[in-house]
mmCIF file of C-alpha atoms and ligand atoms in Angstrom:
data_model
loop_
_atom_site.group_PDB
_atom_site.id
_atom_site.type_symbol
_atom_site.label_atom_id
_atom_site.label_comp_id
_atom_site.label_asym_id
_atom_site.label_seq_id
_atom_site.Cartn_x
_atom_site.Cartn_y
_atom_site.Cartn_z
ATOM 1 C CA UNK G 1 133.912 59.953 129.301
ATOM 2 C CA UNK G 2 135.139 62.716 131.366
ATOM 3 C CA UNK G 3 132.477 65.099 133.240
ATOM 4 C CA UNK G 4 132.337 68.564 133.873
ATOM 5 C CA UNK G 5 132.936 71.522 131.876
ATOM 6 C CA UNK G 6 136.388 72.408 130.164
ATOM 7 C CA UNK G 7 138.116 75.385 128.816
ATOM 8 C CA UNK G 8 141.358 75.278 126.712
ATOM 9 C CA UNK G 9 143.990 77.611 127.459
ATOM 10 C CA UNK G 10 146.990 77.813 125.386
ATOM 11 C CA UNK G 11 149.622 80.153 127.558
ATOM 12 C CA UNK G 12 153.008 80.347 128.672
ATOM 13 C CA UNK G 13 155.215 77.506 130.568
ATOM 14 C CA UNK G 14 156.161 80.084 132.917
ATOM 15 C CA UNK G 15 154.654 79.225 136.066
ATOM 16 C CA UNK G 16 154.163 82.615 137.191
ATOM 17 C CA UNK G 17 151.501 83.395 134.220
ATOM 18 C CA UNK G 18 149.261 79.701 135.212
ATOM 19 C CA UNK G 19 147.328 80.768 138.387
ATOM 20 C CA UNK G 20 145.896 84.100 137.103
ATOM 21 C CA UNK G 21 144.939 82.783 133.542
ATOM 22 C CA UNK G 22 143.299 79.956 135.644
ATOM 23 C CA UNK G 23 141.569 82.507 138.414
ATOM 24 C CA UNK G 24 140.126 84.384 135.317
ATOM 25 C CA UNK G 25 138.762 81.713 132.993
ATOM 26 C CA UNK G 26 137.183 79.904 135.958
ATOM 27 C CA UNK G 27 135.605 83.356 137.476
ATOM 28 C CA UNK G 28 134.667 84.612 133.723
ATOM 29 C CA UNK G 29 133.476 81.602 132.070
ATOM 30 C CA UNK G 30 132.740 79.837 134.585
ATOM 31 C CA UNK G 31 133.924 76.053 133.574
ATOM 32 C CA UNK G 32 135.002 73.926 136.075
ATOM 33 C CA UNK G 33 138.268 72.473 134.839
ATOM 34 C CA UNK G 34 141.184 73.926 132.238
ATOM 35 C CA UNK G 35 143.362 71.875 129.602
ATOM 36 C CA UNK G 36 146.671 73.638 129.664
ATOM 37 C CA UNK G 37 148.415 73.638 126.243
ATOM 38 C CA UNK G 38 152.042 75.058 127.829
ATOM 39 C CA UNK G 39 154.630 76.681 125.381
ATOM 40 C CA UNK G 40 157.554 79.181 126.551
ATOM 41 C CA UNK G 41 156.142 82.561 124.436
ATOM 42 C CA UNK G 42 152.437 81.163 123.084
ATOM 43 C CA UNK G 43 151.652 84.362 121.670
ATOM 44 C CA UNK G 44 155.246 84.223 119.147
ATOM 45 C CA UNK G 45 155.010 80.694 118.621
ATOM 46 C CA UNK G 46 151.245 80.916 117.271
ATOM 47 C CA UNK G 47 151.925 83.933 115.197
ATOM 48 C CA UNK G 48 155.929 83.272 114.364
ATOM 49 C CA UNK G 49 156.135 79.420 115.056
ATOM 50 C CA UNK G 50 156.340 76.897 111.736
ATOM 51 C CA UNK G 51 153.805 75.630 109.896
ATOM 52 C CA UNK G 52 154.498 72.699 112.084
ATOM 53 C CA UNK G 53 154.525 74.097 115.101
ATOM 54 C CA UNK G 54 151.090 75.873 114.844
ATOM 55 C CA UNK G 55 150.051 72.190 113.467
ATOM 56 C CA UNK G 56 150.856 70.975 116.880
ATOM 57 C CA UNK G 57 149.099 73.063 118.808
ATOM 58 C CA UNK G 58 146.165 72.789 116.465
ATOM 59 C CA UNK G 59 145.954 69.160 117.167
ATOM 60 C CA UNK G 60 146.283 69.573 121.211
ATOM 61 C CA UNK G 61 143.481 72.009 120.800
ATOM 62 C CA UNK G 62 141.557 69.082 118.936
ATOM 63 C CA UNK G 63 142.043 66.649 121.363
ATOM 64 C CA UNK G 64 141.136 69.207 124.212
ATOM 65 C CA UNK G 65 137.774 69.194 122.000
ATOM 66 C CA UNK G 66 137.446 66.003 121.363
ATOM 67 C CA UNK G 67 137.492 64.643 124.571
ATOM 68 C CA UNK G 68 136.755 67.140 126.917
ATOM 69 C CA UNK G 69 134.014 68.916 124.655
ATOM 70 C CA UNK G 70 135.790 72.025 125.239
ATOM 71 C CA UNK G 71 134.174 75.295 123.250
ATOM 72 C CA UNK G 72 136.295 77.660 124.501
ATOM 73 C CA UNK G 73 140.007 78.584 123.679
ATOM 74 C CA UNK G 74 142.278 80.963 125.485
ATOM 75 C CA UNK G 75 145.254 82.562 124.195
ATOM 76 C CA UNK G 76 147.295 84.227 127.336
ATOM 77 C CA UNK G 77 150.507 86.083 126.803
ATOM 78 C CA UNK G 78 152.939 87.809 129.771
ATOM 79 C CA UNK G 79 155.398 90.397 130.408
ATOM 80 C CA UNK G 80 159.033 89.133 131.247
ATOM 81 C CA UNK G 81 158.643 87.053 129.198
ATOM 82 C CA UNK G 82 161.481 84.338 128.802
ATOM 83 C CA UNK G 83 160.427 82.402 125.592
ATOM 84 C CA UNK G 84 159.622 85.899 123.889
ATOM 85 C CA UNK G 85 160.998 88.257 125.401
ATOM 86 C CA UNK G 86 159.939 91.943 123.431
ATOM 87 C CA UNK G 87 157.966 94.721 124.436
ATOM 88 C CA UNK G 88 154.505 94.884 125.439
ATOM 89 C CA UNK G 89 152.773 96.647 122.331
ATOM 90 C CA UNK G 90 154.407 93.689 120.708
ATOM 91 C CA UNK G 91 152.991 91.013 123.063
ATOM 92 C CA UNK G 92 149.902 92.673 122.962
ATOM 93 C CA UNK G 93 149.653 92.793 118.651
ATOM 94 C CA UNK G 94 150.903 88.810 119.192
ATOM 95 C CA UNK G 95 148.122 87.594 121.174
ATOM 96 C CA UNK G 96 145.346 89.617 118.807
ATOM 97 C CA UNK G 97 146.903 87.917 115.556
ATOM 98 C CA UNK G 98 147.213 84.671 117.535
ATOM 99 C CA UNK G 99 143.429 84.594 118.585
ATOM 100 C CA UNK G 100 142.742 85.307 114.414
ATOM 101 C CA UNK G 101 145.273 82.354 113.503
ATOM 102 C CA UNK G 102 143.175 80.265 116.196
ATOM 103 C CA UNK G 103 139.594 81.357 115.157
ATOM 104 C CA UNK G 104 140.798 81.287 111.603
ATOM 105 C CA UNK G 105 141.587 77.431 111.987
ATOM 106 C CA UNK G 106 137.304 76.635 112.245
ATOM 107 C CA UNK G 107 137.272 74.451 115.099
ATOM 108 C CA UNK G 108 134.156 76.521 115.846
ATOM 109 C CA UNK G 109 134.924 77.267 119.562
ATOM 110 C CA UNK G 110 135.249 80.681 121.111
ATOM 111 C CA UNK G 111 138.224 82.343 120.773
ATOM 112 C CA UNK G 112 139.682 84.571 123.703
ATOM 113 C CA UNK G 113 142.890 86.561 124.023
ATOM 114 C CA UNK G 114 144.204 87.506 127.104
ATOM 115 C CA UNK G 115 147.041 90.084 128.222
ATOM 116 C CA UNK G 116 148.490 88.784 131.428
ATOM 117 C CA UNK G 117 149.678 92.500 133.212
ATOM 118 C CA UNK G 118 153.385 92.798 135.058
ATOM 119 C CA UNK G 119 151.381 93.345 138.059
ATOM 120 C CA UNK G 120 150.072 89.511 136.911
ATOM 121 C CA UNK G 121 146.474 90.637 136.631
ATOM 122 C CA UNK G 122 144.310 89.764 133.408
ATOM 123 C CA UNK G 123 143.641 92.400 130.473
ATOM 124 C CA UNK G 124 141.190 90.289 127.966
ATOM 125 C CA UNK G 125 141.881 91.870 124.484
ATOM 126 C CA UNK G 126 139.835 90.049 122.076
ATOM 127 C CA UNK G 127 137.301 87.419 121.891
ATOM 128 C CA UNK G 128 135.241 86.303 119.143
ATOM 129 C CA UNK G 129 131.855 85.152 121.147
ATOM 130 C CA UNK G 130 130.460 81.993 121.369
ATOM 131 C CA UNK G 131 129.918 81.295 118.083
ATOM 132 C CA UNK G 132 133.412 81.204 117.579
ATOM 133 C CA UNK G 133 133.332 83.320 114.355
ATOM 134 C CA UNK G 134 135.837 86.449 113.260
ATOM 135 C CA UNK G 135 134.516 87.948 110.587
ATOM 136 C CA UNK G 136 136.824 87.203 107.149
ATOM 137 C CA UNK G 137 139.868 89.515 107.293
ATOM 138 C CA UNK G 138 142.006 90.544 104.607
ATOM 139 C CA UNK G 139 145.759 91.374 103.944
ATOM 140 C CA UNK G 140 146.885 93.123 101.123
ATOM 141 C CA UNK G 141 149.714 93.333 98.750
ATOM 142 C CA UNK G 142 152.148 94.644 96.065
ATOM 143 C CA UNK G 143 153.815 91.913 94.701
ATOM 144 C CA UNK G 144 155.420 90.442 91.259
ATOM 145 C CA UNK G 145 153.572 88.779 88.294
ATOM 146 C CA UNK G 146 155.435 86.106 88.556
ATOM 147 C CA UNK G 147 153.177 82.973 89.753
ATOM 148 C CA UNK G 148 155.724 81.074 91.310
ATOM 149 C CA UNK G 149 155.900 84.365 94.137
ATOM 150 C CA UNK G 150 152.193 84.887 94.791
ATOM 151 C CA UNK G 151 151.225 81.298 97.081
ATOM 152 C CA UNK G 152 154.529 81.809 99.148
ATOM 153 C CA UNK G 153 153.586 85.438 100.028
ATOM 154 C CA UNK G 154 149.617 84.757 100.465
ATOM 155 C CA UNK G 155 150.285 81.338 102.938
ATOM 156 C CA UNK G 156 152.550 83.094 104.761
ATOM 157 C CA UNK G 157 151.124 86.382 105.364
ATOM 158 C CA UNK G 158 147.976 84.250 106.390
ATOM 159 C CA UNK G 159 149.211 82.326 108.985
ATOM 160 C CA UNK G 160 151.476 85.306 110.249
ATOM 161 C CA UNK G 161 148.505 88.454 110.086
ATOM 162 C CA UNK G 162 145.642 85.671 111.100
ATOM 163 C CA UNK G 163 143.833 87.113 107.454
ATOM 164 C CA UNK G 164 141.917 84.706 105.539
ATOM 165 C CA UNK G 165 142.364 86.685 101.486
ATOM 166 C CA UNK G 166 145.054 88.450 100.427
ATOM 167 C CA UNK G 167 144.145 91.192 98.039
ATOM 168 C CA UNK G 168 146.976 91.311 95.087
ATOM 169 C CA UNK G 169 148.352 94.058 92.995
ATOM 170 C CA UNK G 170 151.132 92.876 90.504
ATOM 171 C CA UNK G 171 153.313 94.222 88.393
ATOM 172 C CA UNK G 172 156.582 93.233 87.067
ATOM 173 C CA UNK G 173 159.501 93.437 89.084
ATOM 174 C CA UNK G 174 157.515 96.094 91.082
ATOM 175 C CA UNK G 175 160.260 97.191 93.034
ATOM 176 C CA UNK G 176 161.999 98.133 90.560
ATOM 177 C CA UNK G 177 158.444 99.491 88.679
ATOM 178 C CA UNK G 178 157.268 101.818 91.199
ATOM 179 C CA UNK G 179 160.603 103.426 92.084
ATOM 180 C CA UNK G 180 160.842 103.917 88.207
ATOM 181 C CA UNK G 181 156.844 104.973 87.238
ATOM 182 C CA UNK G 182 154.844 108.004 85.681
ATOM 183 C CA UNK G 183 153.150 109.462 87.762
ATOM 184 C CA UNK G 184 150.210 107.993 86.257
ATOM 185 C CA UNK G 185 150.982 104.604 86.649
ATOM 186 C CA UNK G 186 151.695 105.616 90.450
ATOM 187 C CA UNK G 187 147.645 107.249 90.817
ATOM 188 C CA UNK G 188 147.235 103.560 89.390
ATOM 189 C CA UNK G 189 148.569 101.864 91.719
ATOM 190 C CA UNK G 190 147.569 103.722 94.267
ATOM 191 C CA UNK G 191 143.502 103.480 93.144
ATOM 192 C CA UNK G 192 144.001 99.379 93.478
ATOM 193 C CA UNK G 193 145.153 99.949 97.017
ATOM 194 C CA UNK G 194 142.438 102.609 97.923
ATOM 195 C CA UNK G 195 139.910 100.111 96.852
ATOM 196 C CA UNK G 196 141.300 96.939 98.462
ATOM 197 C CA UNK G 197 141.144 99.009 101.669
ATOM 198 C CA UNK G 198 137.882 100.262 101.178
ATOM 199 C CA UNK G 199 136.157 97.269 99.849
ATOM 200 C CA UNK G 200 138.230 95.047 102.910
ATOM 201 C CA UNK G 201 139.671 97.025 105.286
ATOM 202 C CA UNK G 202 143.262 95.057 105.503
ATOM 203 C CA UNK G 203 145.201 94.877 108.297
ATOM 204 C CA UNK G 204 148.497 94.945 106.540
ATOM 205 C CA UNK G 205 149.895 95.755 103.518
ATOM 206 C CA UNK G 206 152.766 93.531 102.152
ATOM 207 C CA UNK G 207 155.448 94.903 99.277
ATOM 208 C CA UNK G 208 157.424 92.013 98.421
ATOM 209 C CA UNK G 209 160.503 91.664 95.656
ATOM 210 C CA UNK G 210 161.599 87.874 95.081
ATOM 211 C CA UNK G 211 164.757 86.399 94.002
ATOM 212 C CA UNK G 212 165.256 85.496 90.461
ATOM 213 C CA UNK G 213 162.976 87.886 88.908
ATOM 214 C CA UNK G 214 163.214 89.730 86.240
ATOM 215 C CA UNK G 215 166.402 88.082 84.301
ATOM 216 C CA UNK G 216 168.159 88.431 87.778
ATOM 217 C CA UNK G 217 169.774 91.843 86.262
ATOM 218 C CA UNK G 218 169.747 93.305 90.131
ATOM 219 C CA UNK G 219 170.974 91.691 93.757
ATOM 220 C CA UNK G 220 168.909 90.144 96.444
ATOM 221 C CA UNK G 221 170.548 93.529 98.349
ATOM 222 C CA UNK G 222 169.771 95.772 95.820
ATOM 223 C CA UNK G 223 166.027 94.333 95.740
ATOM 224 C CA UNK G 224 165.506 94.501 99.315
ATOM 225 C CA UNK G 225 167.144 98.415 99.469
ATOM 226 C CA UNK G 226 164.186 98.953 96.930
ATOM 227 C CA UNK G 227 161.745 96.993 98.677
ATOM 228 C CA UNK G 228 162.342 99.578 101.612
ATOM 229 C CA UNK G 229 162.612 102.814 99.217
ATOM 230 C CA UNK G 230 159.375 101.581 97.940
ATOM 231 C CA UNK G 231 157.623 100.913 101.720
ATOM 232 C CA UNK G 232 158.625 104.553 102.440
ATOM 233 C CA UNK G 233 157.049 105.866 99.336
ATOM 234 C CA UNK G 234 153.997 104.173 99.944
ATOM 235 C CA UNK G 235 153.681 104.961 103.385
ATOM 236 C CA UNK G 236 153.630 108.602 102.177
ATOM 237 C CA UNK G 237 149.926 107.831 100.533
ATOM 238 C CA UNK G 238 148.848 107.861 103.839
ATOM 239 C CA UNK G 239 146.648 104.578 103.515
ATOM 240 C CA UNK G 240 145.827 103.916 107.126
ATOM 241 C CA UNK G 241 147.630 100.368 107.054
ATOM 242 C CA UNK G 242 150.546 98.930 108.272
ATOM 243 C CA UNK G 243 153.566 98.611 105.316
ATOM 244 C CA UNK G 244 155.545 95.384 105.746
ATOM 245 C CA UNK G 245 158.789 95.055 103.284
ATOM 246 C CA UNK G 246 158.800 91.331 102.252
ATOM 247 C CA UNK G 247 161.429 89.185 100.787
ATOM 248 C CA UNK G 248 160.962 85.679 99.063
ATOM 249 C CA UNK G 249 164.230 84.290 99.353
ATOM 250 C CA UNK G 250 165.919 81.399 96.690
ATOM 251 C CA UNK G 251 163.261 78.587 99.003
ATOM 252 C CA UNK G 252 160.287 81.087 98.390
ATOM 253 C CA UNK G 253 160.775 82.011 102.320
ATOM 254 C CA UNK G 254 159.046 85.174 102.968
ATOM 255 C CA UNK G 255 161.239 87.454 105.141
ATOM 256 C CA UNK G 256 160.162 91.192 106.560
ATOM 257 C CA UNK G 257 163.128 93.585 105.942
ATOM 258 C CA UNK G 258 161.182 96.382 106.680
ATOM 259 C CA UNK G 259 158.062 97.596 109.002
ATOM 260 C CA UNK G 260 155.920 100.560 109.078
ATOM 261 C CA UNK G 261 153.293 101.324 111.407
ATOM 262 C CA UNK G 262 149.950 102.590 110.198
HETATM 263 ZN ZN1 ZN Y 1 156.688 83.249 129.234
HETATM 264 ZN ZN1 ZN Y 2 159.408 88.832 89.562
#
């Protein structure tokens, strides 16, 4: 059995990002030894990677565990980056929802995320303690009665937001619905949200259309242009949440065709 103590880092193959991510966790946590888990762009492949991907690094995180009784896991991210290469903010919101899709997986071992700078020092941005525990985070979203749309939407926006729930509001075709509704069926609408955001504080909000809905009377184009009219009017409630515009293509593959900052 192997002695000493262990941390696991996921981070970058870049080997310009290794030594300061190693400096840190050695100075900081003060383990002995680190089992690197190398992919080029960690922080999009953990929040953007397949289901199989993220399955992958899951299980080198296990065996890291396993046999090296790691508790802690590090998530490290880097400017210039060649495997992912977009901006910081973006690298920055990456390795947050990365540490939740980590922590969120139970392996009960501390979760930390860490911002490698351009002048290659360390920034840590999130960690969940020792006890290895985030508490349960929510997403939220607007999406269609149907029941075929609803575990396509909920999976996905799991493993890509890090949430654990996803708070529903349905109606039919709502696309279509809220770009055609009273004004009291809008206040309606609008109550479910305020309460899912009171009640759980989400960290996104997801509208979503999905191919072969209602009777397929409209386009997958005209259903995403009304995805985004309906994003916009949304965003004008002033709910304190990021929009996302999701479409569920003829697989049931979510895709964002629209963004809106909180
Ligand atoms: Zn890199
Ligand atoms: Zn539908």
């Amino acid at each position: 059995m192997a002695t000493g103590t262990f941390a696991t880092v996921i981070n970058c193959i870049d080997g310009r990002a290794r030594n300061p991510v190693a400096n840190w966790v050695r100075l900081n946590l003060r383990l002995q030894y680190i089992d690197f888990i190398t992919e080029p762009g960690p922080d999009k492949v953990i929040t953007q990677g397949t289901a199989a991907e993220i399955a992958e690094l899951k299980r080198k995180v296990q065996v890291s565990q396993t046999a090296h009784h790691s508790a802690v896991i590090v998530l490290a991210g880097h400017h210039d980056c060649a495997g992912n290469p977009v901006s910081e903010a973006e690298h920055r919101a990456q390795i947050s929802q990365g540490a939740q899709v980590i922590a969120s997986w139970g392996l009960n071992m501390r979760v930390i995320g860490l911002w490698i700078t351009p002048e290659w020092g360390i920034e840590p941005l999130c960690d969940t303690g020792a006890q290895g525990y985030i508490a349960e985070t929510f997403g939220l979203a607007i999406t269609c009665i149907d029941g075929r749309a609803k575990r396509p939407l909920a999976d996905w926006m799991k493993q890509h937001y890090g949430v654990h729930y996803i708070d529903l509001v349905t109606e039919p075709e709502p696309d279509t619905t809220l770009l055609q509704a009273t004004p009291w069926l809008l206040e309606n609408i609008q109550q479910k949200l305020r309460y899912a955001i009171v009640a759980h504080h989400p960290t996104v909000l997801a509208i979503a259309a999905h191919h072969d809905c209602g009777g397929n009377t409209l386009s997958a184009a005209v259903h995403q242009e009304q995805v985004r009219r309906v994003a916009n009017l949304v965003a004008t409630w002033n709910l304190q949440v990021p929009i996302i515009g999701v479409w569920l293509d003829e697989q049931w593959q979510p895709h964002i065709i629209h963004q809106i900052p909180a």
